[in-house]
Short mmCIF file of C-alpha atoms in Angstrom, two decimals:
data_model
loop_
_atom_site.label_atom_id
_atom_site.label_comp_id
_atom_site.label_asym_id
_atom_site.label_seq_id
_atom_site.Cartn_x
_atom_site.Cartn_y
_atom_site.Cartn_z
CA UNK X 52 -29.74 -25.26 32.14
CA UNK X 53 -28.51 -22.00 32.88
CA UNK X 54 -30.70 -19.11 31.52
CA UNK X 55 -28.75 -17.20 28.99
CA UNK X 56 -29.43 -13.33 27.44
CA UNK X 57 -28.77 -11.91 24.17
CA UNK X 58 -26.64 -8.59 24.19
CA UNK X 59 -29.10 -5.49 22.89
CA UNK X 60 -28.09 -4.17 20.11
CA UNK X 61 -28.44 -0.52 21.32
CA UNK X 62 -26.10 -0.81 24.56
CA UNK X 63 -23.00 -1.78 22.25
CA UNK X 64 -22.92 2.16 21.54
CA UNK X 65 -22.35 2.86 24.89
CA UNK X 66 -19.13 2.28 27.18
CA UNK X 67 -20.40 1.17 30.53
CA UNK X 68 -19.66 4.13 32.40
CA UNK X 69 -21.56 6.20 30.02
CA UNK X 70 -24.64 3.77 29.87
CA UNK X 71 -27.86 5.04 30.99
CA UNK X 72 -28.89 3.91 34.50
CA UNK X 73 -25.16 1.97 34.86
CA UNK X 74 -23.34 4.91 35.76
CA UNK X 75 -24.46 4.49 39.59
CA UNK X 76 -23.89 1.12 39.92
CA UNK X 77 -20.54 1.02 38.54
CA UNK X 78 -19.34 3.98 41.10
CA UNK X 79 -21.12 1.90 43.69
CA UNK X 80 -19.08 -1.05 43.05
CA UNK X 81 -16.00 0.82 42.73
CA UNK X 82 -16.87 2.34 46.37
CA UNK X 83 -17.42 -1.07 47.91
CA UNK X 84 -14.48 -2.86 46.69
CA UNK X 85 -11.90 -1.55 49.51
CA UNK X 86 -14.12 -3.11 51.86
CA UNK X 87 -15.19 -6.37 50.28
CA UNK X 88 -12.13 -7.73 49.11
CA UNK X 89 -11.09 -10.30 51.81
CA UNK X 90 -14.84 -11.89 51.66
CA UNK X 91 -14.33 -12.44 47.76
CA UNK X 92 -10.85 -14.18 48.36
CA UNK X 93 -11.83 -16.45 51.16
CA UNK X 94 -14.97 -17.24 49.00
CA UNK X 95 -12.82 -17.92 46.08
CA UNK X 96 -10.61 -19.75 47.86
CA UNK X 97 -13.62 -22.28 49.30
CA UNK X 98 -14.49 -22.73 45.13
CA UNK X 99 -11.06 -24.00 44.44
CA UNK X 100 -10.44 -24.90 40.97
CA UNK X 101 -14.00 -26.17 40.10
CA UNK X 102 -16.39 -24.79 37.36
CA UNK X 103 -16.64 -20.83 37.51
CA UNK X 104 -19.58 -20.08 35.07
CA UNK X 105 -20.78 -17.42 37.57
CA UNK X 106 -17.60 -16.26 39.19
CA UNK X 107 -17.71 -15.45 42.95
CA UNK X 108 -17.47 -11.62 42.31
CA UNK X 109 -20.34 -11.51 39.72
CA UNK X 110 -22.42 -13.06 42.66
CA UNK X 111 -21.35 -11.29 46.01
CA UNK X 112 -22.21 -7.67 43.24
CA UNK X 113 -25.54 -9.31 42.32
CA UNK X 114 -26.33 -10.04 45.92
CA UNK X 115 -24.83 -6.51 47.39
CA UNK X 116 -26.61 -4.65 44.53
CA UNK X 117 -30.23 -6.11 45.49
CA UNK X 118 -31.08 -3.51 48.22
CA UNK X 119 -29.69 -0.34 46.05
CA UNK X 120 -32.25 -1.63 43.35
CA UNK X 121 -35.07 -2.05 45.62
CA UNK X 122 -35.09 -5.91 44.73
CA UNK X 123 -36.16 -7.75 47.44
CA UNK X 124 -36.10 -11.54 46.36
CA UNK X 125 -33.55 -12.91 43.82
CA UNK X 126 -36.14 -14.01 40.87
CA UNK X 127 -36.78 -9.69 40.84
CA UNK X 128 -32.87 -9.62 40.66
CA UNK X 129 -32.91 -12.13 37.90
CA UNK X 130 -35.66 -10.90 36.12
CA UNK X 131 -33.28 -7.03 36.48
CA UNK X 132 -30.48 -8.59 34.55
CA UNK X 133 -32.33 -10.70 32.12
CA UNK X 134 -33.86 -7.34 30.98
CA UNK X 135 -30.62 -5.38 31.18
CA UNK X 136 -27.52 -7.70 29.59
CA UNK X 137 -25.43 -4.71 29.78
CA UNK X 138 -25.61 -4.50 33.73
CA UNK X 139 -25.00 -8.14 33.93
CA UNK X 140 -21.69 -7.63 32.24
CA UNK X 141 -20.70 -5.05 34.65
CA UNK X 142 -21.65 -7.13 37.42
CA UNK X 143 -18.93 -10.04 36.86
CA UNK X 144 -20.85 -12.27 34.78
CA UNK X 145 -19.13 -14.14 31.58
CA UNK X 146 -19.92 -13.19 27.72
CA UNK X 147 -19.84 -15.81 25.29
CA UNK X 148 -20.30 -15.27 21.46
CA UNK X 149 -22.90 -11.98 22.21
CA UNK X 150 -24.82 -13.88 25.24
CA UNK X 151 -23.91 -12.78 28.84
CA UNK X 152 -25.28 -16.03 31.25
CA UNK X 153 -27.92 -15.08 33.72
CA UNK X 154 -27.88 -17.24 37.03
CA UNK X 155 -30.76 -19.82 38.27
CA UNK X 156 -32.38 -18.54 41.33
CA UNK X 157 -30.47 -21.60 43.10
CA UNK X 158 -27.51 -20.45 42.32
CA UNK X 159 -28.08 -17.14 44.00
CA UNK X 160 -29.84 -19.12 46.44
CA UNK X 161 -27.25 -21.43 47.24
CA UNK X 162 -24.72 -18.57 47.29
CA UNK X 163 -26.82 -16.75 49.78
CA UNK X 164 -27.06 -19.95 51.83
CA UNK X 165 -22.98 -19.86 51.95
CA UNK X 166 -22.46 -16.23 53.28
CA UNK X 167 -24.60 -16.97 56.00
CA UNK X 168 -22.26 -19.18 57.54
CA UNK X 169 -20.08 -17.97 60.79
CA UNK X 170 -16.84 -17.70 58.59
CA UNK X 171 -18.30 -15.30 56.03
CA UNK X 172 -21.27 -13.70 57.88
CA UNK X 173 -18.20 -11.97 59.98
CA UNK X 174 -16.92 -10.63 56.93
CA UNK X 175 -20.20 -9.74 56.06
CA UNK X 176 -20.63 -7.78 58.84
CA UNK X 177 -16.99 -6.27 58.70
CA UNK X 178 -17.88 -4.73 55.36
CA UNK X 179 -21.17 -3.08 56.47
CA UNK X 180 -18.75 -1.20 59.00
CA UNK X 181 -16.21 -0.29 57.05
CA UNK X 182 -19.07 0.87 54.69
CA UNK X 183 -20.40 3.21 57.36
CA UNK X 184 -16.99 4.42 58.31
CA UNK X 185 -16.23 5.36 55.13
CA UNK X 186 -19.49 7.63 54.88
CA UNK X 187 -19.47 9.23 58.18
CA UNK X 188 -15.72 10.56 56.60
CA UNK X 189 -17.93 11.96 53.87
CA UNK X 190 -20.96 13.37 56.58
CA UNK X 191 -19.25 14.01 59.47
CA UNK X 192 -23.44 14.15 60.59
CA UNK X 193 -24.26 10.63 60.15
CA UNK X 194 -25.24 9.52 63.24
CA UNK X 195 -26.18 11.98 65.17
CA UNK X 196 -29.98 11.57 64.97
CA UNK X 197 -30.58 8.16 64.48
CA UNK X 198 -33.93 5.82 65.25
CA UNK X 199 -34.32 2.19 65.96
CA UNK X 200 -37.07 -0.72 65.25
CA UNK X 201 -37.43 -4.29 64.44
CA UNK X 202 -39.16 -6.31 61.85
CA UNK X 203 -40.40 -9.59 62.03
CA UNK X 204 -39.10 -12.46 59.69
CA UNK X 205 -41.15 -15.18 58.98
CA UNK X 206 -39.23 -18.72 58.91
CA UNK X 207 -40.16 -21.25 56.12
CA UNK X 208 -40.71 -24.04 58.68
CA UNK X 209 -43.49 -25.10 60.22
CA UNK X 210 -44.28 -24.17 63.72
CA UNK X 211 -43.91 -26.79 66.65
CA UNK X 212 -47.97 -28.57 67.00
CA UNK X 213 -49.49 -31.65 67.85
CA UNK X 214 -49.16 -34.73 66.28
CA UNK X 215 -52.16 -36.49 64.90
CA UNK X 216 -53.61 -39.34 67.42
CA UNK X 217 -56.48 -39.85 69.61
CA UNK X 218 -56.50 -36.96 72.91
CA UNK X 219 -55.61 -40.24 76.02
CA UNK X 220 -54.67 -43.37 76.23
CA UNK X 221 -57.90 -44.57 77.37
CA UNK X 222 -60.59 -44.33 74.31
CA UNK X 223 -63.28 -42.13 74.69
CA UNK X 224 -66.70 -43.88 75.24
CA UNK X 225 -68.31 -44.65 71.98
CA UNK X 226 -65.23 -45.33 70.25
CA UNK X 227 -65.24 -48.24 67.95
CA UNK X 228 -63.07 -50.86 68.41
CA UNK X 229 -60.53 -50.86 66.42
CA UNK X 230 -60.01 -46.94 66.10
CA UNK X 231 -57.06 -46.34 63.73
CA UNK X 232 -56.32 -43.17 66.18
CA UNK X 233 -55.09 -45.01 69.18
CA UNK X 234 -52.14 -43.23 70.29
CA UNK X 235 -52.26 -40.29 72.21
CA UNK X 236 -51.28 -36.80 70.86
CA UNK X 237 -47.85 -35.34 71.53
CA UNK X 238 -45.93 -32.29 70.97
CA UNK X 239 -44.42 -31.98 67.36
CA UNK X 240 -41.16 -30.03 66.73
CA UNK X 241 -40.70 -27.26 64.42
CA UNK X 242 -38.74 -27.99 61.47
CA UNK X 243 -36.36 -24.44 62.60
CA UNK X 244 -36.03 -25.03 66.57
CA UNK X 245 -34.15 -21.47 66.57
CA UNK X 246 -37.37 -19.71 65.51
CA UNK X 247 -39.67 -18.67 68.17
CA UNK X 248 -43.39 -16.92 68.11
CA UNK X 249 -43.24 -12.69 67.95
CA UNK X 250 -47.04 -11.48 68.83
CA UNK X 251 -47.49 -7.56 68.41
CA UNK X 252 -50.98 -6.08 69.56
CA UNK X 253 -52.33 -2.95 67.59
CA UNK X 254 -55.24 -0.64 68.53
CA UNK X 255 -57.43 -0.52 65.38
CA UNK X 256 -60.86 2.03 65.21
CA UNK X 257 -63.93 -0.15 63.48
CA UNK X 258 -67.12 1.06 63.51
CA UNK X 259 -65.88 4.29 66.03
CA UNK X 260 -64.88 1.84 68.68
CA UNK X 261 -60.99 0.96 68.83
CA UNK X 262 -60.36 -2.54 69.07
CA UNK X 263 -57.15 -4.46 69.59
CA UNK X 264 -55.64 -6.80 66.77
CA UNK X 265 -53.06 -8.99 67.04
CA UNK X 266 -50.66 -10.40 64.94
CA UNK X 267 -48.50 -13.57 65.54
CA UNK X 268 -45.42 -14.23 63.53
CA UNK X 269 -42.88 -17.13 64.05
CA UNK X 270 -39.64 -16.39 62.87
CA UNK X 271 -37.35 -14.04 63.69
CA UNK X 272 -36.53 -10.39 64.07
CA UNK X 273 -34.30 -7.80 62.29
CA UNK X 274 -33.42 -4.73 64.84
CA UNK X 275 -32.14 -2.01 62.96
CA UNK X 276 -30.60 1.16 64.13
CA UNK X 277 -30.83 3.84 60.92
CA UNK X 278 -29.70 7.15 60.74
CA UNK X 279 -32.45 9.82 60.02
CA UNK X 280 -31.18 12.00 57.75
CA UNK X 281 -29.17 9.36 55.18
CA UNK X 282 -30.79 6.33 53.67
CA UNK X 283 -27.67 4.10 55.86
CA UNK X 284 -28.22 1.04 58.18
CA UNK X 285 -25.83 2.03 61.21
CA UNK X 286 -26.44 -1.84 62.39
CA UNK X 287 -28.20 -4.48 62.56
CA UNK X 288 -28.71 -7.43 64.69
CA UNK X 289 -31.18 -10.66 64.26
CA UNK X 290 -32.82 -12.71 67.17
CA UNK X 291 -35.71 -15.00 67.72
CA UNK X 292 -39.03 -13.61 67.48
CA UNK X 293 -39.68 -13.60 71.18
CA UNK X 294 -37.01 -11.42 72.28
CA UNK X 295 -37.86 -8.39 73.50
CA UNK X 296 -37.38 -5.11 71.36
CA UNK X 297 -36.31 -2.97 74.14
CA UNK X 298 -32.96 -5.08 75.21
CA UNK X 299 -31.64 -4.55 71.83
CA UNK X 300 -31.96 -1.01 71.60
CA UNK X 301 -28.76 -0.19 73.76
CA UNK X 302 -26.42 -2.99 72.34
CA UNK X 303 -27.04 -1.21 69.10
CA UNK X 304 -26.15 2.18 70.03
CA UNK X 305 -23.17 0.57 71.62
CA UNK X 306 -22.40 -0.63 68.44
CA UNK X 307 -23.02 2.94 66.49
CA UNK X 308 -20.42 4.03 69.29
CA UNK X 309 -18.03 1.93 68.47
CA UNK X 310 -17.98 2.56 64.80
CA UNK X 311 -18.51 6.49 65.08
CA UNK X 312 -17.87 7.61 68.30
CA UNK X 313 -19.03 7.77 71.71
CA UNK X 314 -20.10 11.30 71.60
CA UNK X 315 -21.87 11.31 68.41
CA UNK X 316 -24.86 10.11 68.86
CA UNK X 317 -27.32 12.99 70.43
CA UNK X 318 -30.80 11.73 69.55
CA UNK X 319 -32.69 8.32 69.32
CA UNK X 320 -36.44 7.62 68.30
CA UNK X 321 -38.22 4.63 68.82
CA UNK X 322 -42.14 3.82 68.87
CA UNK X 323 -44.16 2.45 71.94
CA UNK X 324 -42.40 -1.06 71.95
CA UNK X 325 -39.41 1.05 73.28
CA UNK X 326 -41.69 2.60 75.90
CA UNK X 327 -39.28 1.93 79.29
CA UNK X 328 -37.80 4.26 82.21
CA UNK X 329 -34.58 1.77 82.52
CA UNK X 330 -33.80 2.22 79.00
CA UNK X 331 -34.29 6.55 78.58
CA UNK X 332 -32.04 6.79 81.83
CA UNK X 333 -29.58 4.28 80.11
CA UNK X 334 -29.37 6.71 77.11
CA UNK X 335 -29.57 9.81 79.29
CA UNK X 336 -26.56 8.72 81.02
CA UNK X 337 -24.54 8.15 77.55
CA UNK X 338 -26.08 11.87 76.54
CA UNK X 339 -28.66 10.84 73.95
CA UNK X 340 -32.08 12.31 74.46
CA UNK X 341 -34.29 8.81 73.85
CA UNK X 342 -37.60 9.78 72.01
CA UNK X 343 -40.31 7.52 73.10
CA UNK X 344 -43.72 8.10 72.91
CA UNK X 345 -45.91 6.34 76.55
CA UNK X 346 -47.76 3.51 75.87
CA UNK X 347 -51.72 4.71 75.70
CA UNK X 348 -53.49 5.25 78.27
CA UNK X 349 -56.49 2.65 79.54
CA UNK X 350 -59.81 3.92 79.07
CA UNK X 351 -60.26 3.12 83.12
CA UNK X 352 -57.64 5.92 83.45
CA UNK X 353 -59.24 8.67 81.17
CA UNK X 354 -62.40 8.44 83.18
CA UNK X 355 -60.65 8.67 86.63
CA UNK X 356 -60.88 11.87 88.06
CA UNK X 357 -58.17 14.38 88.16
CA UNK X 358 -57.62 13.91 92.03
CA UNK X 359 -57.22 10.14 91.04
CA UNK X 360 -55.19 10.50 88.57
CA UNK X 361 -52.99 13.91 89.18
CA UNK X 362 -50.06 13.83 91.82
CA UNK X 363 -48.95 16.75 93.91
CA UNK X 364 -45.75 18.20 93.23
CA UNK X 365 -44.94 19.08 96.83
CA UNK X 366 -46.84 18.52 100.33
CA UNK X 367 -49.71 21.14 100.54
CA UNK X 368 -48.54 22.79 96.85
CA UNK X 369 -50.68 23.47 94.56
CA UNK X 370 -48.64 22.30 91.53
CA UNK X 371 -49.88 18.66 90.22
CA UNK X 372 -48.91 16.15 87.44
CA UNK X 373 -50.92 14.08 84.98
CA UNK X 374 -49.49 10.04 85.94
CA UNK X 375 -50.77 9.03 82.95
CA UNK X 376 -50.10 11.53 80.72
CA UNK X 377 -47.38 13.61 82.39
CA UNK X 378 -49.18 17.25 82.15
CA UNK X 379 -48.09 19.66 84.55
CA UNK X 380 -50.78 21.74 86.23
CA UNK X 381 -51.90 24.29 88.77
CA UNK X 382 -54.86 24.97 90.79
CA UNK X 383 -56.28 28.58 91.52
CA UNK X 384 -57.67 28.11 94.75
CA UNK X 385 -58.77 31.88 95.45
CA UNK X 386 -62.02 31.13 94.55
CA UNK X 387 -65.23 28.92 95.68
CA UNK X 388 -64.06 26.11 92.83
CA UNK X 389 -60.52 25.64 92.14
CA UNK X 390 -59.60 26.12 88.73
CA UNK X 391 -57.29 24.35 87.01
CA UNK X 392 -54.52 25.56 84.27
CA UNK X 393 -51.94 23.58 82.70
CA UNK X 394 -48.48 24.96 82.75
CA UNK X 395 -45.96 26.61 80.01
CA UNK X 396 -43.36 24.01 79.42
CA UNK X 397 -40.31 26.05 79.89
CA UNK X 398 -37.50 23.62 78.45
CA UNK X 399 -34.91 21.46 79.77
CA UNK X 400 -32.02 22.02 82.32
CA UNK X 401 -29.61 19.35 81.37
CA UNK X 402 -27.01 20.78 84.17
CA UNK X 403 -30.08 19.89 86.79
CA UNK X 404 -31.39 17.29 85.11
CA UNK X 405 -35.11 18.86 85.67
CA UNK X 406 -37.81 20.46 83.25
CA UNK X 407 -38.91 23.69 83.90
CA UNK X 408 -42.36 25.08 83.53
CA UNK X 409 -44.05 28.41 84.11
CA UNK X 410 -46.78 30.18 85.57
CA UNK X 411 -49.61 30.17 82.53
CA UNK X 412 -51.35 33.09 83.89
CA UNK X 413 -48.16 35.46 83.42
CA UNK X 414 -47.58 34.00 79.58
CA UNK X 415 -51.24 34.86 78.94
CA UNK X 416 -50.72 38.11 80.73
CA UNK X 417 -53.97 38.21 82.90
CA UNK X 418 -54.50 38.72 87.01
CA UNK X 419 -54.28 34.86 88.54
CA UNK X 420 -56.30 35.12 92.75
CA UNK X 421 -53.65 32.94 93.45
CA UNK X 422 -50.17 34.79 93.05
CA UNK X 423 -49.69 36.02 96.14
CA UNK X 424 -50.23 32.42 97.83
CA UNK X 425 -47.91 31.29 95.30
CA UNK X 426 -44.75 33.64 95.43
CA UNK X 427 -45.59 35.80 98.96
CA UNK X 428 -45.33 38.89 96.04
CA UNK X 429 -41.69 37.94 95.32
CA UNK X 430 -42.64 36.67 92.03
CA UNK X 431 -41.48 38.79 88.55
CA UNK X 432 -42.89 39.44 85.20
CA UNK X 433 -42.62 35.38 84.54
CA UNK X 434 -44.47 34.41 87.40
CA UNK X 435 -43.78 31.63 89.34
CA UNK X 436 -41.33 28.81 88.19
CA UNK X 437 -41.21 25.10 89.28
CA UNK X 438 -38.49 22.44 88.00
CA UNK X 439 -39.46 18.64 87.45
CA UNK X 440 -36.55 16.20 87.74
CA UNK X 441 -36.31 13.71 85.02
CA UNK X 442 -35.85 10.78 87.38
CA UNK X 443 -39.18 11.12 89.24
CA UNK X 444 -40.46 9.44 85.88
CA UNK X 445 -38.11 9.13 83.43
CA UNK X 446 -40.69 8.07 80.87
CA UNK X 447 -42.87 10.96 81.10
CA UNK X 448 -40.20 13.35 81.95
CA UNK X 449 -37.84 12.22 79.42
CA UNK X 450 -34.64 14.84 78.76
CA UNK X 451 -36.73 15.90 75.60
CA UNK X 452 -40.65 16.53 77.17
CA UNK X 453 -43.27 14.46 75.70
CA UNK X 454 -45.52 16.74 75.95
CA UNK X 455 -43.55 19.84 74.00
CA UNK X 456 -43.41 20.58 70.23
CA UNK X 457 -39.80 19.73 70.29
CA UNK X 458 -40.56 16.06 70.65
CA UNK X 459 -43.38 16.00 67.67
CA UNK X 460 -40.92 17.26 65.31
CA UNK X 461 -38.13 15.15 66.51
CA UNK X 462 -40.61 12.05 66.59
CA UNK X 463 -41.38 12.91 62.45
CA UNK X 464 -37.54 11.54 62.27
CA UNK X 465 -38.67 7.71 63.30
CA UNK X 466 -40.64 6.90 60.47
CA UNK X 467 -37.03 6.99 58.56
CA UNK X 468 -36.67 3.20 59.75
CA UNK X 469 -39.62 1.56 58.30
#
């Protein structure tokens, strides 16, 4: 029996569009109609002429109205418009004799179950990018810095096991006769064969020591590219849980290219999972600086020695670079013990292709042994300068430096996504 809801007697007094709290979701309706129209007809086409006690366009509202509400599961959407008959009645949903009729959870269940189908998952999909077409008309920005992750999705079914049964053929020694466990064990399918396992390991301090954790989901996951400034889902793609995050990453800027442009993306954040050379020289070469923080380094590696773990710039220089951690350094060898200073990151010469750092003893404006060794006296007020390519490690030396105050900031922008 279908839940029903009495009408309040206070939102009679109010028209709809002047109703407290209904005022945004009636422009939001009115915004996505345009775009949702040919998914409603082919849906009520499917219904025919059967029983329409929750019309098609009541549900696809209730269902497109969930995230803008901050409902995540369709008993907290039901629960919404038992509270509120008044937004019920603006969603689609029929009034009878002062009682608006609420939907089961299976009803929005089954109706969820529908859309996912090929047929109307397309149309699905067509409406989100119309949807972000529309807005990038209204912020010509949107876009433009935008940052990527996935989520994992756990399936209902169970995961694939082993049946119950006896570990051989043969019977263990000592084993009655007559053991009801005779048959040996086998593998046992998972109820969802699409669904695969997604593991993710993260460092966790306990005690002062850090310590890995991991966490194993089987399901799915949701890769979404968001943009950082505007609360909008640019796209969106789902795969099995073990695919790897860093393949999706450039179908969906492909995608945001498609939809907005191929010049308007200029910035992309992503965490650690993300951490790969192929994939910041894939978005180099379509002119987005990739944000991507290097995986930690191995506590082997921080006790290493610098000679271990720094690499010379050129044969017989005295410039070096961190392997690990990318620092750029140089060596004052006038003296007995060499002493080493770390570099002023200079910025980035996109027409090269290289970073550029300076001599830190001219920014800090003291007398370095060194400078004639380093210049022959040809050097200026700035000292001498030495440019980095961004392919001798494109991770490290990534179009926006790791290691700069530049990349914090833009980093801050990532966290838009969760």
């Amino acid at each position: 029996m279908a839940r029903v809801q009495r009408t309040s007697t206070i939102w009679p007094t109010f028209e709809p569009s002047e109703a407290p709290g209904l005022r945004e979701v009636l422009s939001f309706l009115k915004t996505l109609a345009p775009f949702d129209e040919s998914l409603v007809e082919a849906l009520e086409r499917e219904r025919g002429i059967g029983r329409n006690d929750y019309p098609v366009r009541a549900l696809w509202n209730t269902v497109a109205l969930m995230p803008l509400l901050g409902h995540g599961k369709f008993s907290a959407m039901i629960g919404e418009l038992q509270r509120n008959a008044a937004l019920a009645h603006a969603l689609g949903y029929c009034q009878r004799g002062g009682r608006v009729r609420v939907p089961e959870k299976w009803v929005l269940s089954r109706f969820w179950a529908r859309l996912k189908r090929d047929r109307y998952r397309q149309e699905v999909h067509l409406v989100l990018d119309e949807t972000v077409q529309a807005l990038e008309r209204d912020f010509p920005e949107l876009g433009r810095h935008v940052a990527i992750d996935s989520s994992n999705i756990r399936t209902h079914a169970r995961p694939p096991g082993k049946l119950k049964g006896a570990q051989s053929d043969a019977a263990p020694a000592g084993d009655k006769p007559g053991n009801a466990n005779t048959e040996p064990r086998g593998p046992r399918p998972s109820a969802d064969p699409e669904a695969s396992w997604s593991v993710k390991t993260k460092i966790e301090e306990v005690d002062g020591q850090k310590k890995p954790r991991t966490e194993a989901t089987f399901g799915y996951k949701a890769h979404a590219c968001v943009d950082q400034k505007h609360a909008v889902v640019l796209a969106i793609r789902t795969t099995t849980g073990a695919h790897a995050d860093v393949r999706e990453a450039p179908a969906l800027l492909t995608h945001v290219a498609e939809l907005l442009g191929e010049d308007v993306t200029l910035q992309v954040a992503m965490d650690k999972a993300y951490d790969d050379g192929q994939l910041v020289q894939e978005c180099a070469r379509r002119g987005i600086a990739a944000v991507v923080p290097v995986r930690d380094v191995a506590e082997e590696h921080k006790k290493q020695s610098p000679a271990d773990r720094e690499l010379v710039l050129f044969p017989g220089d005295n410039i070096v670079y961190d392997r690990y951690s990318g620092e750029v350094a140089c060596y004052d060898l006038s003296g007995p013990e060499p002493v080493r200073r770390e570099m002023n990151y200079a910025g980035f010469e996109r027409d090269r292709g290289a970073h550029k750092f300076r001599c830190p003893a001219a920014r800090a404006g003291f007398v370095c042994g060194h400078r004639e060794r380093c210049g022959g006296g040809s050097l200026g007020k700035l000292g001498r300068q030495v440019r980095i390519p961004m392919t001798s490690d494109p991770r490290r030396f990534a179009p926006i430096y790791p290691r700069s105050k530049r990349w914090k900031r833009a980093y801050k922008g990532r966290s838009s996504v969760e």
